[in-house]
DNA sequence: AATGAATGAGAATTCATTCAT
DNA sequence: GATGAATGAATTCTCATTCAT
């Protein structure tokens, strides 16, 4: 639970106060977990600090000892969540460095689904930010995440081109767009019930899921491969 | 502004009251427009009836002459929105019936972007429903919309297969998933600023947009064509 | 449904407007019945004109063609109700003129229970007035009703004394008080479930009811008779 | 002002919150008094929390720090009121244990009138519950009170029978009914202006009141004594 | 540093009454 | 005479934030 340097540059004021960072770890975790649950379920505005303090067993006033205000609390959670995602994806990327582009795509999809199933709150927070224009400093947050995704996929793609696994004449922006869209939607479908009508990914068990991933990447291979 | 039969089956009670349907059209439109703006901007729970009545210049109590309650108001707007979408897509489908699969895809994408630019609120409402678990009767609403999208794309795809423009050995579910994902994300990128990092579709003018669409469909053609 | 001259003298303004009295009788009855139901159930303030117009199938504005306002509507109903009660009790009194005091008491009790079971709304309205200090012109209304009851019982009692059936040295006020209390409570117990704990009158069928009445009057006979 | 265990069994949720019980006593009393006034005057539904907060000088939101909701507030007051009544009546019963049945009746009536004059709000609340079918958990509340009254009078009566002061062949239910009716009506007449026409108890000063009580019990003695 | 009571703005909803048609 | 849409004040309840202890 160590905090990497904030993704979202300080916009003048601190958001998380030192009090919170000095808290006993188990208390800190209780607070973070309760907050992730509430924000992921309700979104920023609709989330209730009352609910969070009740679930984490702290006093209402304490929130304001830990964070400047609701906004600061939320921004802290966002940082926390992004750090987790980043750590996971970097691991996947490095662990598959020697494999070919399409295999890496498959691994990334699988790792993504696994991550979401292990940390449903975190993906939930991301989705809330994505679609709520009133989240504080939303543009900044989104740009951070999506730039990250684009970098990840772009880097995979360029490596694939360099190795001759992917057509070199591909318009890179469009290809990244396609990869990003499919990855993101695949994860959404795996996490939001009643989201996709075609594949029922949210209930899919492991073997079936891998089969779907293979079919998806097969089509992409035809579309993108040399 | 005539009301086609409700997409969402009557769950026992009426939602829109006859009073509203008998209103002078310009007033009705002012109310609908103000409500679309507010619901698309804030989502169901966070939308404020106060804001809507202020923007449309009616009295607070009048809302309850028009709709049973906030939920009823929202469901009416949803029906209204879906009817518009459906009408548009059906037109596109029929107008391009004689063309080949990939041309139809291009036309659909272009029509979609145009629709969103002309009716940004409507797409916004759909996105809110998609990502807010607490929207009333959400599952029902979503199923209606997504089944509609899947039917549309599935029907295009099967016609394409029948004409030999698309590989016959394609796993249909996965192919529909890909088309749906790309279509939806393309529209999202065109409507939500800072949504896509790769293509800057939201600011793209017509010629550039068509270029992007062509690139996208090109890759799909390789992936899906015979 | 003819209207006897108002019990409650005109306090300056008319309450029921001629429009209402000229209405076709069936419509007038529908309105009165719906209003009795609502006022008896909810009391004056809590009763909703919306509910009444919905139940009687008239337009909301029509109420104000028929009555000056809610208060006037209520006062009219009160007059209507009292006229019914009065008519009934006078009949009982006259029909039993030749019988002895205690038999007349029994008959009155039985007639009272029957009346309440036939016209539960009317007794309900009376109870509401009795206990809601905010009913318009309440004191006036109550005095009318209770003076009526006291006259009725006082007249029975004095006839009983004159005939030598009742002790002559009885303090009349106290005796009337006892009779009134028992009569009223007996009727309340017969009409409001969970009102009396001792006798379960509200569910009592005719023979059992008559048995209770006889026991009650027996005790009274011992207390009051010569 | 200590709270005896709730008469009305816990129906799953707490109603009064600890915040209220920890309040400084003078503030707590201000709130209780203002609420008793308002609920006794208007009844449950018609009572306005706005009025109560204004009268007790607290903020609107504070009510919800003290009680779950309006219903909880009301139930707390009911408990509070019943505890007071019970305490008083038990004292009377014990203080007169060695006296004969009819003397005890007189004492009870007198104590009742005194109680009502000292705590008019409390009797007012009871009357509201009695006649408003829409009070939350009304049946439960009423049963508690009336069972209590029936027990009290039944116990007095049986002791009177055992000592040979009261006829042994009396139908107990009917006798209790009579006693309950007279006691209750006597108190009502003493508390609700314009309630009884015969005795003018509400304005009666002490000596006159005692005279009325003696007359009443005399008649009862004839009716009930051996 | 922790607590939790206090606050008041703002939410959805109901309703008696008015008035143009 | 009948209609029913319009109105706005009043209702209960929620919540982020402050502050004295």
PDB file of N, CA, C and O (backbone and C1' of nucleotides) in Angstrom, chain F residues 3-21:
ATOM      1  P    DT F   3     -66.734  18.193 -15.705  1.00  0.00           P
ATOM      2  O5'  DT F   3     -65.383  18.846 -16.176  1.00  0.00           O
ATOM      3  C5'  DT F   3     -65.146  18.974 -17.580  1.00  0.00           C
ATOM      4  C4'  DT F   3     -63.893  19.766 -17.801  1.00  0.00           C
ATOM      5  C3'  DT F   3     -62.655  19.209 -17.088  1.00  0.00           C
ATOM      6  O3'  DT F   3     -61.893  18.524 -18.049  1.00  0.00           O
ATOM      7  C1'  DT F   3     -62.760  21.594 -17.058  1.00  0.00           C
ATOM      8  P    DG F   4     -61.064  17.225 -17.659  1.00  0.00           P
ATOM      9  O5'  DG F   4     -59.632  17.869 -17.446  1.00  0.00           O
ATOM     10  C5'  DG F   4     -59.109  18.741 -18.446  1.00  0.00           C
ATOM     11  C4'  DG F   4     -57.993  19.553 -17.837  1.00  0.00           C
ATOM     12  C3'  DG F   4     -57.121  18.796 -16.828  1.00  0.00           C
ATOM     13  O3'  DG F   4     -55.820  19.333 -16.865  1.00  0.00           O
ATOM     14  C1'  DG F   4     -57.990  20.620 -15.787  1.00  0.00           C
ATOM     15  P    DA F   5     -54.689  18.601 -17.677  1.00  0.00           P
ATOM     16  O5'  DA F   5     -53.687  19.811 -17.930  1.00  0.00           O
ATOM     17  C5'  DA F   5     -54.053  20.843 -18.824  1.00  0.00           C
ATOM     18  C4'  DA F   5     -53.421  22.156 -18.402  1.00  0.00           C
ATOM     19  C3'  DA F   5     -51.997  22.051 -17.865  1.00  0.00           C
ATOM     20  O3'  DA F   5     -51.298  23.200 -18.321  1.00  0.00           O
ATOM     21  C1'  DA F   5     -53.397  22.958 -16.179  1.00  0.00           C
ATOM     22  P    DA F   6     -49.808  23.470 -17.819  1.00  0.00           P
ATOM     23  O5'  DA F   6     -50.019  24.482 -16.610  1.00  0.00           O
ATOM     24  C5'  DA F   6     -50.525  25.774 -16.885  1.00  0.00           C
ATOM     25  C4'  DA F   6     -50.349  26.644 -15.655  1.00  0.00           C
ATOM     26  C3'  DA F   6     -48.963  26.564 -15.020  1.00  0.00           C
ATOM     27  O3'  DA F   6     -48.496  27.882 -14.808  1.00  0.00           O
ATOM     28  C1'  DA F   6     -50.646  26.083 -13.411  1.00  0.00           C
ATOM     29  P    DT F   7     -47.035  28.108 -14.222  1.00  0.00           P
ATOM     30  O5'  DT F   7     -47.348  28.265 -12.682  1.00  0.00           O
ATOM     31  C5'  DT F   7     -48.299  29.245 -12.278  1.00  0.00           C
ATOM     32  C4'  DT F   7     -48.508  29.149 -10.790  1.00  0.00           C
ATOM     33  C3'  DT F   7     -47.209  29.030  -9.984  1.00  0.00           C
ATOM     34  O3'  DT F   7     -47.049  30.208  -9.221  1.00  0.00           O
ATOM     35  C1'  DT F   7     -48.905  27.540  -9.204  1.00  0.00           C
ATOM     36  P    DG F   8     -45.620  30.838  -9.052  1.00  0.00           P
ATOM     37  O5'  DG F   8     -45.407  30.563  -7.503  1.00  0.00           O
ATOM     38  C5'  DG F   8     -46.428  30.961  -6.595  1.00  0.00           C
ATOM     39  C4'  DG F   8     -46.268  30.175  -5.311  1.00  0.00           C
ATOM     40  C3'  DG F   8     -44.815  29.975  -4.842  1.00  0.00           C
ATOM     41  O3'  DG F   8     -44.824  29.857  -3.428  1.00  0.00           O
ATOM     42  C1'  DG F   8     -45.759  27.918  -5.142  1.00  0.00           C
ATOM     43  P    DA F   9     -44.139  30.979  -2.587  1.00  0.00           P
ATOM     44  O5'  DA F   9     -44.731  30.668  -1.142  1.00  0.00           O
ATOM     45  C5'  DA F   9     -46.145  30.532  -0.971  1.00  0.00           C
ATOM     46  C4'  DA F   9     -46.472  29.305  -0.126  1.00  0.00           C
ATOM     47  C3'  DA F   9     -45.455  29.026   0.983  1.00  0.00           C
ATOM     48  O3'  DA F   9     -46.169  28.571   2.132  1.00  0.00           O
ATOM     49  C1'  DA F   9     -45.681  27.112  -0.377  1.00  0.00           C
ATOM     50  P    DA F  10     -45.459  28.617   3.532  1.00  0.00           P
ATOM     51  O5'  DA F  10     -45.509  27.082   3.969  1.00  0.00           O
ATOM     52  C5'  DA F  10     -46.715  26.354   3.809  1.00  0.00           C
ATOM     53  C4'  DA F  10     -46.414  24.879   3.831  1.00  0.00           C
ATOM     54  C3'  DA F  10     -45.283  24.487   4.791  1.00  0.00           C
ATOM     55  O3'  DA F  10     -45.723  23.539   5.752  1.00  0.00           O
ATOM     56  C1'  DA F  10     -44.989  23.508   2.653  1.00  0.00           C
ATOM     57  P    DT F  11     -44.736  23.026   6.839  1.00  0.00           P
ATOM     58  O5'  DT F  11     -44.450  21.525   6.386  1.00  0.00           O
ATOM     59  C5'  DT F  11     -45.548  20.644   6.140  1.00  0.00           C
ATOM     60  C4'  DT F  11     -45.056  19.393   5.463  1.00  0.00           C
ATOM     61  C3'  DT F  11     -43.793  18.794   6.053  1.00  0.00           C
ATOM     62  O3'  DT F  11     -44.113  17.880   7.069  1.00  0.00           O
ATOM     63  C1'  DT F  11     -43.701  18.822   3.664  1.00  0.00           C
ATOM     64  P    DT F  12     -43.032  17.478   8.087  1.00  0.00           P
ATOM     65  O5'  DT F  12     -42.176  16.348   7.364  1.00  0.00           O
ATOM     66  C5'  DT F  12     -42.833  15.205   6.854  1.00  0.00           C
ATOM     67  C4'  DT F  12     -41.840  14.355   6.090  1.00  0.00           C
ATOM     68  C3'  DT F  12     -40.658  13.858   6.918  1.00  0.00           C
ATOM     69  O3'  DT F  12     -40.366  12.534   6.491  1.00  0.00           O
ATOM     70  C1'  DT F  12     -39.854  15.140   5.117  1.00  0.00           C
ATOM     71  P    DC F  13     -39.378  11.621   7.375  1.00  0.00           P
ATOM     72  O5'  DC F  13     -37.983  11.830   6.634  1.00  0.00           O
ATOM     73  C5'  DC F  13     -37.897  11.484   5.254  1.00  0.00           C
ATOM     74  C4'  DC F  13     -36.623  12.054   4.684  1.00  0.00           C
ATOM     75  C3'  DC F  13     -35.328  11.700   5.443  1.00  0.00           C
ATOM     76  O3'  DC F  13     -34.558  10.848   4.610  1.00  0.00           O
ATOM     77  C1'  DC F  13     -35.346  13.938   4.678  1.00  0.00           C
ATOM     78  P    DT F  14     -33.170  10.263   5.089  1.00  0.00           P
ATOM     79  O5'  DT F  14     -32.105  11.144   4.286  1.00  0.00           O
ATOM     80  C5'  DT F  14     -32.282  11.276   2.903  1.00  0.00           C
ATOM     81  C4'  DT F  14     -31.087  12.006   2.326  1.00  0.00           C
ATOM     82  C3'  DT F  14     -29.737  11.543   2.876  1.00  0.00           C
ATOM     83  O3'  DT F  14     -28.877  11.452   1.755  1.00  0.00           O
ATOM     84  C1'  DT F  14     -29.981  13.875   3.194  1.00  0.00           C
ATOM     85  P    DC F  15     -27.456  10.741   1.918  1.00  0.00           P
ATOM     86  O5'  DC F  15     -26.475  11.976   1.994  1.00  0.00           O
ATOM     87  C5'  DC F  15     -26.672  13.022   1.062  1.00  0.00           C
ATOM     88  C4'  DC F  15     -25.738  14.149   1.404  1.00  0.00           C
ATOM     89  C3'  DC F  15     -24.456  13.697   2.106  1.00  0.00           C
ATOM     90  O3'  DC F  15     -23.362  14.084   1.325  1.00  0.00           O
ATOM     91  C1'  DC F  15     -25.495  15.517   3.249  1.00  0.00           C
ATOM     92  P    DA F  16     -21.928  13.483   1.520  1.00  0.00           P
ATOM     93  O5'  DA F  16     -21.055  14.815   1.553  1.00  0.00           O
ATOM     94  C5'  DA F  16     -21.190  15.726   0.477  1.00  0.00           C
ATOM     95  C4'  DA F  16     -20.768  17.106   0.912  1.00  0.00           C
ATOM     96  C3'  DA F  16     -19.337  17.222   1.403  1.00  0.00           C
ATOM     97  O3'  DA F  16     -18.849  18.489   0.983  1.00  0.00           O
ATOM     98  C1'  DA F  16     -20.830  17.797   3.168  1.00  0.00           C
ATOM     99  P    DT F  17     -17.311  18.847   1.212  1.00  0.00           P
ATOM    100  O5'  DT F  17     -17.344  19.666   2.569  1.00  0.00           O
ATOM    101  C5'  DT F  17     -18.130  20.867   2.613  1.00  0.00           C
ATOM    102  C4'  DT F  17     -18.244  21.337   4.034  1.00  0.00           C
ATOM    103  C3'  DT F  17     -16.934  21.433   4.824  1.00  0.00           C
ATOM    104  O3'  DT F  17     -16.757  22.796   5.163  1.00  0.00           O
ATOM    105  C1'  DT F  17     -18.685  20.546   6.135  1.00  0.00           C
ATOM    106  P    DT F  18     -15.441  23.294   5.891  1.00  0.00           P
ATOM    107  O5'  DT F  18     -16.008  23.642   7.349  1.00  0.00           O
ATOM    108  C5'  DT F  18     -17.216  24.355   7.455  1.00  0.00           C
ATOM    109  C4'  DT F  18     -17.578  24.537   8.921  1.00  0.00           C
ATOM    110  C3'  DT F  18     -16.419  24.907   9.841  1.00  0.00           C
ATOM    111  O3'  DT F  18     -16.919  25.888  10.740  1.00  0.00           O
ATOM    112  C1'  DT F  18     -17.470  22.953  10.648  1.00  0.00           C
ATOM    113  P    DC F  19     -15.929  26.810  11.563  1.00  0.00           P
ATOM    114  O5'  DC F  19     -16.051  26.205  13.038  1.00  0.00           O
ATOM    115  C5'  DC F  19     -17.343  25.920  13.567  1.00  0.00           C
ATOM    116  C4'  DC F  19     -17.200  25.170  14.872  1.00  0.00           C
ATOM    117  C3'  DC F  19     -15.905  25.469  15.643  1.00  0.00           C
ATOM    118  O3'  DC F  19     -16.217  25.505  17.018  1.00  0.00           O
ATOM    119  C1'  DC F  19     -16.094  23.173  15.306  1.00  0.00           C
ATOM    120  P    DA F  20     -15.658  26.679  17.914  1.00  0.00           P
ATOM    121  O5'  DA F  20     -16.161  26.225  19.355  1.00  0.00           O
ATOM    122  C5'  DA F  20     -17.494  25.755  19.503  1.00  0.00           C
ATOM    123  C4'  DA F  20     -17.531  24.533  20.402  1.00  0.00           C
ATOM    124  C3'  DA F  20     -16.647  24.609  21.641  1.00  0.00           C
ATOM    125  O3'  DA F  20     -17.358  24.032  22.723  1.00  0.00           O
ATOM    126  C1'  DA F  20     -16.020  22.730  20.351  1.00  0.00           C
ATOM    127  P    DT F  21     -16.765  24.024  24.171  1.00  0.00           P
ATOM    128  O5'  DT F  21     -16.287  22.530  24.325  1.00  0.00           O
ATOM    129  C5'  DT F  21     -17.227  21.486  24.117  1.00  0.00           C
ATOM    130  C4'  DT F  21     -16.524  20.151  24.206  1.00  0.00           C
ATOM    131  C3'  DT F  21     -15.534  20.028  25.361  1.00  0.00           C
ATOM    132  O3'  DT F  21     -15.932  18.940  26.175  1.00  0.00           O
ATOM    133  C1'  DT F  21     -14.585  19.238  23.354  1.00  0.00           C
TER     134       DT F  21
END
